[in-house]
XYZ file of C-alpha atoms in Angstrom:
738
model
C 8.010 8.660 -32.686
C 4.551 8.849 -31.720
C 4.637 5.200 -32.267
C 6.571 5.308 -29.327
C 5.245 7.262 -27.079
C 1.916 5.313 -27.116
C 4.539 2.086 -26.203
C 5.225 3.693 -23.033
C 1.767 5.342 -21.884
C 0.586 2.003 -22.286
C 4.004 -0.412 -20.267
C 3.460 2.229 -18.084
C 0.122 1.303 -17.075
C 0.897 -2.242 -17.119
C 3.786 -1.718 -15.099
C 1.901 0.245 -11.328
C -1.218 -2.183 -12.099
C 1.939 -5.310 -11.939
C 3.205 -3.104 -9.500
C -0.228 -3.289 -7.189
C -1.511 -6.964 -7.856
C 2.049 -8.328 -7.236
C 2.255 -6.407 -3.860
C -1.642 -8.202 -2.917
C -0.667 -11.187 -4.308
C 3.218 -11.459 -2.357
C 1.033 -9.706 0.825
C -1.601 -12.803 0.772
C 1.399 -15.351 0.732
C 3.501 -14.299 2.656
C 2.389 -11.506 5.600
C 1.257 -8.454 5.644
C 4.285 -6.757 7.809
C 5.539 -3.624 7.314
C 9.355 -5.691 6.207
C 7.390 -7.580 3.197
C 5.683 -4.576 1.756
C 9.373 -3.368 1.613
C 11.044 -5.851 0.322
C 8.340 -6.446 -2.675
C 8.913 -2.173 -2.926
C 12.070 -2.441 -3.019
C 12.097 -5.425 -5.532
C 10.131 -3.550 -8.140
C 12.229 -0.844 -7.608
C 16.391 -3.272 -7.714
C 15.172 -4.337 -10.965
C 13.611 -1.400 -12.119
C 17.873 0.260 -11.434
C 19.141 -2.766 -12.624
C 17.542 -3.455 -15.991
C 17.783 0.508 -17.024
C 22.270 0.084 -16.641
C 21.981 -3.491 -18.085
C 20.217 -2.553 -21.160
C 22.041 0.220 -21.739
C 25.486 -1.256 -21.231
C 24.118 -3.443 -24.071
C 23.242 -0.645 -26.530
C 26.555 0.667 -25.652
C 28.991 -2.984 -26.070
C 26.426 -3.830 -29.305
C 24.798 -0.770 -30.632
C 27.314 -0.093 -33.522
C 26.722 -3.512 -34.992
C 25.056 -3.880 -38.092
C 22.065 -6.700 -36.625
C 21.850 -5.063 -33.800
C 18.171 -4.041 -33.690
C 16.868 -1.902 -30.530
C 13.323 -1.937 -31.546
C 13.359 -6.391 -31.226
C 14.861 -5.677 -28.267
C 12.291 -3.649 -26.833
C 9.710 -5.917 -28.101
C 11.222 -9.136 -26.512
C 11.265 -7.231 -23.037
C 7.730 -6.642 -23.514
C 6.733 -9.976 -24.637
C 8.864 -10.794 -21.299
C 7.035 -8.513 -18.723
C 3.554 -10.307 -20.862
C 4.737 -13.885 -19.243
C 5.754 -12.549 -15.793
C 2.060 -11.763 -15.927
C 1.214 -15.297 -15.098
C 4.648 -16.232 -13.972
C 4.696 -14.104 -11.004
C 2.049 -15.537 -9.280
C 2.706 -19.203 -9.065
C 6.700 -18.627 -8.255
C 4.705 -16.656 -5.195
C 2.966 -19.198 -4.664
C 5.404 -21.988 -5.199
C 7.578 -20.400 -2.444
C 5.724 -20.144 0.428
C 4.292 -23.869 -0.172
C 8.199 -24.742 -0.185
C 8.943 -22.006 2.905
C 6.178 -23.525 4.903
C 7.004 -27.530 4.346
C 10.978 -26.438 5.847
C 11.638 -27.471 9.687
C 12.130 -24.282 11.709
C 9.850 -21.698 10.322
C 7.320 -20.426 12.740
C 9.641 -17.989 13.822
C 9.504 -14.910 12.751
C 12.956 -14.345 12.379
C 13.532 -17.267 10.812
C 10.942 -16.840 8.343
C 11.261 -13.108 6.343
C 14.730 -13.895 5.690
C 14.344 -16.739 3.009
C 11.155 -15.374 2.507
C 12.779 -12.488 0.922
C 15.346 -13.825 -0.391
C 12.566 -15.916 -2.602
C 10.568 -13.000 -3.777
C 13.652 -10.606 -4.638
C 14.604 -13.997 -6.824
C 10.905 -14.111 -8.129
C 10.546 -10.392 -9.100
C 13.777 -9.088 -10.044
C 14.485 -11.109 -12.906
C 10.764 -9.554 -14.747
C 11.704 -6.137 -13.085
C 15.064 -5.875 -14.867
C 13.161 -6.282 -18.958
C 10.677 -3.542 -17.312
C 13.714 -0.978 -16.694
C 15.415 -2.236 -19.747
C 12.528 -0.511 -21.895
C 13.638 2.872 -21.647
C 17.777 1.983 -22.990
C 16.503 -0.111 -25.750
C 14.038 2.309 -26.838
C 16.102 4.840 -26.251
C 18.275 3.316 -28.794
C 15.516 2.442 -31.490
C 14.721 6.067 -32.096
C 18.287 7.201 -32.275
C 18.523 4.738 -35.048
C 15.365 5.393 -37.070
C 14.904 8.721 -36.138
C 16.781 11.451 -35.200
C 20.458 10.520 -34.536
C 20.726 13.948 -32.617
C 18.145 14.345 -30.760
C 19.128 15.009 -26.575
C 15.833 14.787 -25.303
C 14.191 11.344 -25.831
C 14.673 10.562 -22.626
C 12.024 12.996 -21.347
C 9.636 12.170 -24.396
C 9.365 8.471 -23.091
C 9.011 9.722 -19.691
C 6.524 11.914 -20.162
C 4.681 9.090 -21.845
C 5.448 6.588 -18.960
C 4.108 8.721 -16.366
C 0.604 8.976 -18.147
C 0.140 5.223 -18.765
C 1.421 5.410 -14.955
C -1.469 7.694 -13.986
C -3.856 5.524 -15.298
C -2.316 2.834 -13.677
C -2.636 4.019 -10.688
C -6.733 4.276 -10.804
C -8.105 2.052 -13.329
C -7.083 -1.519 -11.852
C -9.305 -0.971 -8.982
C -12.338 -0.804 -11.401
C -11.002 -3.802 -12.615
C -9.641 -6.201 -9.675
C -13.062 -5.449 -8.466
C -14.796 -6.859 -11.921
C -12.352 -9.216 -12.888
C -9.821 -10.386 -9.036
C -6.458 -9.764 -9.345
C -5.434 -13.144 -11.419
C -7.697 -11.637 -15.087
C -6.266 -8.400 -13.915
C -2.911 -9.441 -14.775
C -4.182 -10.967 -18.159
C -5.591 -8.006 -18.888
C -1.898 -6.084 -18.214
C -0.104 -9.524 -20.379
C -2.636 -8.978 -22.843
C -1.639 -5.312 -23.345
C 2.283 -6.244 -23.501
C 1.747 -8.354 -25.845
C 0.414 -5.823 -28.215
C 3.210 -4.007 -27.526
C 5.376 -6.703 -28.497
C 4.161 -7.493 -31.772
C 3.530 -3.630 -33.031
C 7.096 -3.142 -32.287
C 8.469 -6.602 -33.836
C 6.017 -5.342 -36.710
C 7.443 -1.719 -36.498
C 11.328 -3.192 -36.515
C 10.474 -4.453 -39.522
C 8.997 -2.681 -41.270
C 11.667 0.302 -39.619
C 14.967 -1.874 -41.111
C 13.007 -1.653 -45.245
C 13.327 2.611 -44.795
C 16.876 2.724 -43.372
C 19.871 0.466 -42.326
C 20.779 3.554 -39.265
C 22.827 2.202 -36.990
C 23.483 3.926 -33.249
C 26.730 5.637 -32.865
C 27.329 5.572 -29.961
C 30.805 6.630 -29.885
C 29.938 9.986 -30.481
C 28.400 10.516 -27.011
C 30.139 12.813 -24.912
C 30.140 12.923 -20.679
C 30.913 16.741 -20.427
C 27.901 18.566 -18.561
C 25.845 21.611 -21.024
C 27.779 24.763 -20.428
C 30.157 22.823 -18.347
C 27.780 24.081 -15.290
C 27.056 20.881 -14.135
C 29.583 18.030 -13.494
C 28.020 14.172 -14.297
C 29.056 13.355 -10.649
C 26.732 16.718 -9.822
C 23.816 15.763 -12.459
C 24.235 11.516 -10.407
C 23.277 12.767 -6.508
C 20.811 15.436 -8.098
C 19.543 12.419 -9.101
C 19.768 9.729 -6.459
C 18.610 13.251 -3.787
C 15.325 13.957 -6.334
C 14.400 9.583 -6.303
C 15.473 9.342 -2.873
C 13.046 12.288 -1.213
C 10.596 11.494 -3.782
C 9.402 8.320 -2.370
C 10.771 8.406 1.230
C 7.935 12.046 1.760
C 6.123 9.820 -0.111
C 5.865 7.494 3.100
C 5.133 10.310 5.032
C 2.160 11.104 3.419
C 0.076 8.060 3.749
C 0.612 8.536 7.478
C 0.190 12.654 7.571
C -2.609 11.760 5.287
C -4.388 8.745 6.451
C -6.112 10.406 8.972
C -8.272 12.538 6.559
C -8.747 10.003 3.723
C -9.411 6.469 5.935
C -7.607 2.983 4.954
C -9.623 2.054 2.008
C -7.693 0.894 -1.264
C -8.505 4.195 -2.718
C -6.840 7.019 -0.589
C -3.824 5.241 -0.858
C -4.987 4.992 -4.914
C -5.746 9.232 -4.477
C -2.269 9.921 -2.761
C -1.022 8.054 -5.499
C -3.129 9.578 -8.469
C -2.449 13.257 -7.239
C 1.501 12.466 -7.315
C 1.380 11.323 -10.764
C -0.743 13.621 -11.946
C 1.320 16.060 -10.489
C 4.472 14.022 -11.981
C 3.030 14.769 -16.108
C 1.981 18.340 -15.189
C 6.092 18.908 -14.516
C 7.334 16.285 -16.848
C 5.445 18.393 -19.477
C 5.841 21.531 -18.138
C 9.844 21.002 -19.806
C 9.243 19.698 -22.657
C 7.138 22.889 -23.090
C 9.513 25.328 -21.619
C 11.380 26.841 -24.540
C 14.781 27.086 -22.254
C 15.171 23.434 -21.227
C 18.023 24.937 -18.785
C 18.172 26.708 -15.114
C 18.965 23.862 -12.944
C 21.315 26.138 -11.790
C 18.800 28.095 -10.557
C 18.704 28.453 -6.583
C 15.094 30.121 -6.415
C 14.532 26.128 -7.894
C 16.459 24.198 -5.585
C 15.026 26.442 -2.718
C 11.047 26.228 -3.881
C 12.188 22.294 -4.212
C 12.999 22.104 -0.088
C 9.809 24.093 0.477
C 7.338 21.832 -1.019
C 8.953 19.104 0.955
C 7.519 20.805 4.215
C 3.628 22.387 2.922
C 2.136 18.975 2.917
C 2.927 19.067 7.156
C 1.201 22.829 7.074
C -2.184 21.405 5.290
C -2.545 18.257 7.106
C -2.914 21.071 10.602
C -6.321 20.003 11.702
C -7.042 23.654 12.659
C -6.702 24.584 8.498
C -9.849 24.091 8.033
C -9.721 22.243 4.314
C -12.464 19.435 2.192
C -9.377 15.902 2.415
C -9.025 15.972 -1.481
C -8.281 19.699 -1.122
C -5.831 18.770 1.506
C -3.461 16.124 -0.572
C -3.755 18.589 -4.115
C -2.417 21.720 -2.084
C 0.206 19.122 -0.082
C 1.459 16.630 -2.801
C 0.795 18.027 -5.953
C 3.838 21.389 -5.867
C 6.727 18.474 -4.978
C 5.585 16.569 -7.404
C 5.492 18.864 -10.440
C 8.898 20.062 -9.517
C 10.219 16.570 -9.184
C 7.824 16.002 -12.490
C 10.340 18.768 -14.059
C 12.927 18.413 -12.667
C 13.916 14.688 -12.938
C 13.535 14.110 -16.564
C 15.735 17.449 -16.986
C 18.463 15.960 -15.588
C 18.615 12.981 -16.759
C 18.327 14.759 -20.892
C 21.451 16.351 -19.300
C 23.340 13.545 -18.323
C 22.170 11.654 -20.923
C 22.027 13.966 -24.037
C 20.649 10.653 -26.099
C 22.555 8.335 -25.031
C 20.906 5.203 -23.929
C 23.567 4.200 -21.769
C 24.381 6.846 -20.017
C 20.542 7.449 -20.111
C 20.265 3.777 -18.026
C 22.736 4.682 -15.935
C 21.268 7.943 -14.263
C 17.668 6.790 -14.614
C 19.414 3.706 -12.739
C 20.926 5.884 -9.565
C 17.194 7.396 -9.524
C 16.027 4.681 -8.540
C 18.789 3.054 -6.082
C 17.195 6.829 -4.133
C 13.592 5.459 -4.786
C 15.051 2.150 -3.530
C 16.609 4.182 0.034
C 14.070 6.781 0.401
C 11.538 4.167 1.943
C 13.838 2.586 3.903
C 15.335 5.481 5.138
C 11.714 7.222 6.116
C 10.221 3.907 7.216
C 12.646 1.971 9.767
C 14.631 5.105 10.889
C 12.864 9.106 10.487
C 9.477 8.141 11.429
C 10.030 5.630 13.921
C 13.033 7.893 15.952
C 11.553 11.612 14.343
C 8.390 11.476 14.048
C 6.510 13.301 10.532
C 7.529 16.651 11.396
C 11.460 15.953 11.406
C 11.308 13.307 8.730
C 9.792 16.273 6.449
C 12.486 18.663 7.372
C 15.262 15.826 7.065
C 14.168 15.638 3.079
C 13.765 19.546 3.096
C 17.076 20.619 4.997
C 19.002 18.404 1.175
C 17.411 21.378 -0.942
C 18.711 24.523 1.004
C 21.981 23.336 0.838
C 22.009 22.260 -2.840
C 20.461 26.010 -3.580
C 23.861 27.608 -1.170
C 25.808 25.272 -3.899
C 24.295 27.056 -6.479
C 24.418 30.983 -5.675
C 25.494 32.916 -8.098
C 28.582 34.782 -8.420
C 28.792 38.771 -7.578
C 28.315 40.885 -9.683
C 27.620 38.396 -12.647
C 24.221 39.140 -14.655
C 22.721 36.052 -13.721
C 23.370 37.521 -10.071
C 22.498 40.755 -11.059
C 18.966 39.685 -12.599
C 17.976 37.084 -10.015
C 19.115 38.256 -6.607
C 15.608 39.499 -6.325
C 13.467 36.169 -6.772
C 16.430 35.079 -4.855
C 16.056 36.556 -1.602
C 12.174 36.450 -2.039
C 12.508 32.368 -2.573
C 14.492 32.118 0.777
C 12.411 34.594 2.938
C 9.588 31.912 1.338
C 11.538 29.038 2.925
C 12.141 30.747 6.097
C 8.286 31.417 6.679
C 7.810 27.912 5.507
C 9.911 25.658 8.103
C 8.711 27.716 11.512
C 5.001 27.561 9.857
C 5.893 23.759 9.495
C 7.173 23.811 13.292
C 4.392 25.716 14.662
C 1.382 23.536 12.649
C 0.004 21.136 15.061
C -0.200 16.946 14.326
C -2.564 14.776 14.323
C -2.360 14.063 18.104
C -1.773 17.085 19.526
C -5.813 18.091 19.245
C -6.335 14.980 22.158
C -5.666 15.951 25.677
C -5.234 13.793 27.163
C -3.111 11.190 24.924
C 0.050 8.637 24.919
C 2.257 9.030 21.305
C 4.171 5.650 20.256
C 5.793 5.466 16.930
C 6.651 2.774 14.698
C 7.717 1.200 11.638
C 4.430 0.565 11.453
C 2.099 3.052 12.208
C 1.813 6.169 14.836
C -0.183 5.057 17.408
C -2.352 7.216 20.072
C -3.783 6.767 22.872
C -6.597 8.874 23.682
C -9.368 9.576 26.224
C -9.956 10.317 29.724
C -13.443 7.917 31.183
C -14.153 3.632 29.675
C -16.913 5.327 27.091
C -14.298 8.598 25.400
C -11.087 6.045 25.199
C -10.168 5.803 21.488
C -6.762 3.797 19.709
C -5.621 5.407 16.909
C -3.851 4.206 13.754
C -2.817 6.069 11.886
C -5.459 8.434 13.030
C -8.039 6.123 11.719
C -9.904 4.989 15.153
C -9.316 1.272 15.463
C -11.173 0.689 18.687
C -13.298 1.396 21.906
C -13.942 0.590 25.545
C -16.682 -2.090 24.583
C -18.323 -4.845 25.948
C -18.525 -6.102 22.978
C -14.717 -7.182 21.801
C -15.349 -8.955 26.101
C -18.633 -10.981 24.252
C -15.996 -11.613 21.328
C -13.791 -14.266 24.218
C -16.853 -15.625 26.614
C -19.463 -15.960 23.822
C -17.128 -19.155 21.761
C -15.414 -19.780 24.901
C -18.920 -20.687 26.806
C -20.067 -22.697 23.809
C -17.659 -25.085 24.171
C -17.914 -28.984 24.467
C -14.903 -29.344 26.214
C -13.009 -27.271 29.014
C -11.046 -24.675 27.527
C -6.828 -25.427 27.367
C -5.650 -22.056 25.445
C -6.504 -19.808 22.707
C -5.416 -16.574 20.376
C -6.791 -12.950 20.223
C -5.396 -12.328 15.875
C -5.334 -8.252 16.542
C -4.388 -7.008 20.148
C -6.103 -4.109 19.328
C -6.803 -2.343 23.503
C -6.268 -5.723 24.687
C -9.796 -6.693 26.179
C -10.239 -9.668 24.632
C -6.968 -10.907 24.835
C -7.447 -10.554 29.128
C -10.696 -11.202 28.973
C -9.018 -14.728 27.497
C -6.448 -14.237 30.563
C -9.480 -14.493 32.658
C -10.964 -18.141 32.092
C -6.884 -19.334 33.418
C -6.277 -20.334 30.214
C -2.968 -19.751 28.055
C -3.964 -16.701 25.795
C -2.156 -15.528 22.909
C -2.524 -12.778 20.935
C -1.088 -11.908 17.342
C -1.677 -7.864 16.618
C 0.882 -6.081 13.758
C 1.361 -2.594 15.024
C 4.645 -3.563 17.369
C 3.232 -0.045 19.289
C -0.301 -1.048 19.924
C 0.542 -3.464 23.360
C 2.910 -0.768 24.886
C -0.604 0.980 25.825
C -2.647 -1.891 27.508
C -1.796 0.124 30.679
C -3.205 3.328 28.971
C -6.468 1.609 28.820
C -6.669 -0.750 31.554
C -4.233 0.509 34.408
C -4.783 -2.890 36.158
C -3.770 -5.188 33.126
C -0.034 -5.079 34.268
C 0.369 -8.348 36.715
C -2.299 -9.668 33.730
C -0.069 -8.874 31.044
C 2.841 -10.836 32.669
C 1.481 -13.648 33.663
C 3.062 -16.835 32.323
C -0.447 -17.634 30.569
C -0.395 -14.484 29.270
C 2.083 -14.054 25.457
C 1.445 -11.113 22.806
C 3.476 -12.242 19.437
C 4.011 -8.790 16.698
C 3.303 -10.956 13.272
C 0.708 -10.910 10.814
C -2.521 -13.019 12.696
C -2.747 -15.042 9.462
C 0.844 -15.950 8.939
C 0.671 -17.107 12.558
C -1.275 -19.111 11.671
C -0.434 -20.825 9.329
C 3.174 -21.304 10.990
C 2.217 -22.111 13.861
C 2.208 -25.900 15.001
C 0.106 -25.325 18.434
C -4.009 -25.481 18.147
C -6.318 -23.308 19.965
C -10.206 -24.518 21.540
C -10.705 -20.846 20.518
C -9.702 -18.087 17.665
C -11.404 -15.192 17.256
C -10.692 -12.260 15.421
C -11.203 -9.006 14.817
C -9.965 -7.192 11.716
C -9.091 -3.140 11.967
C -11.690 -0.894 10.515
C -12.724 -0.059 8.638
C -14.225 -3.753 7.065
C -13.370 -1.921 3.284
C -9.345 -1.291 5.130
C -6.956 -2.087 3.048
C -5.600 -4.979 3.318
C -8.270 -6.512 5.284
C -9.735 -9.045 3.088
C -7.220 -11.304 4.465
C -8.637 -12.118 7.745
C -11.892 -12.306 6.007
C -11.489 -15.252 2.561
C -11.025 -18.393 2.538
C -7.936 -18.994 2.517
C -8.168 -17.226 5.805
C -10.386 -19.582 7.310
C -8.918 -22.481 5.848
C -5.544 -21.773 8.221
C -7.640 -21.100 11.631
C -9.619 -24.221 10.567
C -5.775 -26.579 10.887
C -5.178 -24.793 14.432
C -8.817 -25.778 15.972
C -8.389 -28.380 18.905
C -11.351 -31.089 17.905
C -14.717 -29.248 18.999
C -12.888 -25.649 19.234
C -14.439 -22.748 17.579
C -13.874 -19.878 15.646
C -15.385 -16.973 16.337
C -15.636 -13.953 12.982
C -16.502 -9.803 14.377
C -18.162 -8.424 11.294
C -19.220 -4.834 12.191
C -20.916 -4.003 9.816
C -20.550 -3.591 5.971
C -23.665 -3.847 3.044
C -25.216 -6.874 1.561
C -22.501 -7.150 -0.498
C -19.994 -8.045 2.549
C -22.471 -8.994 4.315
C -22.777 -12.414 2.372
C -19.872 -13.283 1.011
C -18.372 -13.187 4.513
C -21.215 -15.468 5.454
C -20.596 -17.838 2.718
C -16.549 -17.862 3.100
C -17.741 -19.048 6.227
C -20.242 -21.538 5.617
C -18.209 -22.612 2.750
C -14.667 -23.193 5.119
C -16.872 -25.153 8.559
C -20.105 -27.355 8.196
C -20.793 -25.566 11.417
C -21.473 -21.881 11.625
C -24.038 -19.573 13.467
C -24.287 -15.856 13.909
C -25.359 -13.681 16.277
C -26.607 -9.837 16.849
C -23.787 -8.005 19.265
C -25.346 -7.053 22.879
C -25.133 -3.451 21.468
C -26.923 -3.753 18.794
C -24.643 -3.333 16.038
C -22.241 -6.483 14.548
C -22.201 -9.528 14.072
C -20.654 -12.039 15.758
C -19.955 -15.218 13.544
C -19.412 -18.983 15.260
C -17.516 -21.682 12.973
C -16.334 -25.205 14.185
C -15.452 -28.499 12.191
C -17.931 -29.943 14.862
C -22.021 -29.185 15.819
C -21.926 -26.246 17.827
C -24.704 -27.044 20.945
C -27.641 -25.607 21.398
C -27.347 -24.053 24.864
C -29.729 -21.852 27.094
C -28.175 -18.415 28.916
C -27.967 -20.031 31.459
C -26.636 -22.916 30.587
C -23.588 -20.232 29.018
C -23.619 -17.868 32.400
C -22.482 -21.270 34.473
C -20.069 -22.500 32.400
C -18.306 -19.335 33.273
C -14.902 -19.851 35.893
C -16.109 -16.412 39.171
C -12.729 -14.872 37.215
C -14.781 -14.918 33.717
C -17.401 -14.129 35.215
C -16.190 -10.886 37.100
C -14.528 -9.303 33.417
C -17.749 -10.151 31.195
C -19.633 -8.169 34.215
C -17.324 -5.608 34.366
C -18.918 -2.923 31.879
C -22.380 -4.575 31.851
C -25.409 -3.262 30.614
C -27.204 -6.729 31.392
C -27.044 -6.827 36.083
C -26.396 -10.898 34.942
C -24.626 -13.590 33.183
C -27.225 -15.003 32.829
C -29.106 -11.737 31.055
C -25.716 -10.437 28.917
C -25.611 -14.172 27.357
C -29.685 -13.395 26.293
C -29.495 -10.221 25.381
C -27.154 -11.697 22.237
C -28.844 -15.191 21.986
C -32.065 -13.493 21.960
C -30.459 -12.033 18.086
C -28.792 -15.133 16.497
C -29.352 -14.334 12.770
C -29.923 -17.243 9.926
C -27.132 -17.970 7.804
C -29.311 -18.242 5.107
C -30.836 -15.315 5.358
C -27.075 -13.447 5.229
C -26.692 -15.193 2.173
C -30.158 -14.524 1.077
C -29.231 -10.304 1.010
C -27.063 -10.517 -1.935
C -26.904 -14.027 -3.037
C -25.021 -14.107 -6.530
C -21.766 -12.202 -4.678
C -19.321 -14.556 -3.942
C -16.767 -15.501 -1.268
C -15.201 -13.752 -0.100
C -11.495 -14.750 -1.161
C -8.424 -14.094 -1.718
C -8.483 -13.191 -5.377
C -11.962 -11.184 -4.629
C -12.106 -9.442 -1.814
C -15.401 -7.831 -1.994
C -15.030 -5.736 0.777
C -12.405 -3.558 -0.335
C -13.218 -2.885 -3.944
C -17.161 -1.448 -3.692
C -17.178 1.459 -5.897
C -18.322 0.233 -9.003
C -20.435 -1.822 -7.080
C -22.166 1.392 -5.015
C -22.037 2.920 -8.788
C -24.274 0.088 -9.550
C -26.534 0.337 -6.686
C -27.112 4.094 -6.929
C -28.021 3.478 -10.637
C -30.743 1.111 -10.050
C -32.496 3.503 -7.043
C -32.380 5.955 -8.768
C -34.050 4.463 -11.334
C -36.725 2.334 -9.471
C -37.122 5.771 -8.140
C -38.171 7.022 -11.479
C -40.163 3.907 -12.438
C -42.205 4.739 -9.154
C -42.614 8.698 -10.030
C -43.821 7.086 -13.569
C -46.310 5.013 -11.936
C -47.877 7.554 -9.497
C -48.820 10.197 -12.731
């Protein structure tokens, strides 16, 4: 049976790799909005559930026939999964091109429905193949090994989780070295290897045994009659719902401590999967694999849901990694123990019943994130969301209360009482703990299905906008210069402009000061609602007919829009390494922006900082996308304003730029200084012009930033190599001195 363990370790690795890369490719094709991300993840889970259920039904119907080879069906599934590595990116690209050519796709409401349908039609069939592997492998084990084995699901489940743990981390390094598409080819090679091994094994096994699956011997009664099938299925649904739902809440809670880089999300996922490994291993090692009727188990599961809120209390002084471990791993370990235990209990080794039970678990996995992201978090917040997921497990514990006078009651009453006291204490502790936003005074807090927003600060210099606890921007003259600099450089009077990333609204208000039609695109719905916190007098300007705020993904607003703009200014949210931020720095993004610029129009790209590779990669992407590119250091001495155009950017002096400002724009530019006049303000920036060639020479070997090679987001290997090189240089220097 070791072969099957190997199969599912590798298969688990490939499956999570596909999920990570497919999600990112879909984001590049259809947007980074919450509905799109939810559709991709739901498609993945729906496919797994359908595949599990359907393949179990196939085994039930055909398994007892002499010509049925479950192992060859498993090999076929792995072969098809390998083909998906090539097929899925092309299918997603075709769908995007088809939708963009369809009339009426400029409105989000008309765009997201067909794009969501296309994603479902693309991903679900391939994910069905992934879900089908469990029942087919279980059937193969019963055919060729032990027909009475009742714990095959947990055996394969443990292997699959071990592989998934590797799949949560290793692909991050592969993507940095190879890019998304070549990383998919690595996974495809593994799937083809599995298919070949499984097919070869089937040939060998058929020569040794003629045994067939005896599906008629399976019975549907519960072990000891204590838990009915219906109860077991509800428990499976609940563990799926809770585990995936709390994962959405975890992202909100831990982002302030881990940042928004891809490695932070991998940390959360990695801790979750490692703990699942531990729980599954504990279940496989346990002598008594019952215990599901124990009251304390379900009480502890409910308690473990609430731990995350306590460990993310900013008053609790812990290292960020320790917060994650203590807050996530107890719950994940229990789920890793309980889920295979229930599935073994329900299936008793029957592939059909295992497929059905696993499908029910996956239904919960689909609904959990939707419940958390679109209902609980926007309405109730993180605290009540976790409490909502915890309460059902306390109710389950009440269901399993032992009858008075029974031996189990006598032996377990003290432990149960202690667990209930622990539960009461954990609920009280969770509700007394502070949320991340509680440390800010004054503050304005808003929640939606995308993020939790905190606006805080009293005076201009300390006002901040935080999205999921990460500082996004402050009130700085840099954000004004993002508009006034390109507008003043235009060869003709501007008519309209576009701001991508609304932030505090500073750039949008600066564009309105020119008296032109200004459109701002913001991904997070709650962000524009706090604009008056930062700009108390912004109400009339925001209500002007010239002002338009669109809640959408900025890049795909450009893709679907038919409007032309004189200036497009982009200020991607920090940090530069933030997950998904490369989609606003890539050549594909610049191609979309270029089509929306009027003749002579200028794109302003803000790059706040970055290592040499990021600077060179972004600069190269701009210079390969536009024939004319200039770069200027900011008025505060950090970050770079890139100006890019298809037409020559005029050489204008500071006084010429100042003369082009309308009176209202000049007033807006000088609101926060630091210079005394507009001319002096522009002179500071013009004197900090940087050579494009010099920026590229910072790392001449780095490729231009593209969707497939997000140099800014994936950096660990690069930083490791840089540290090794520095150590080598220091070592050589010390040797030379000797």
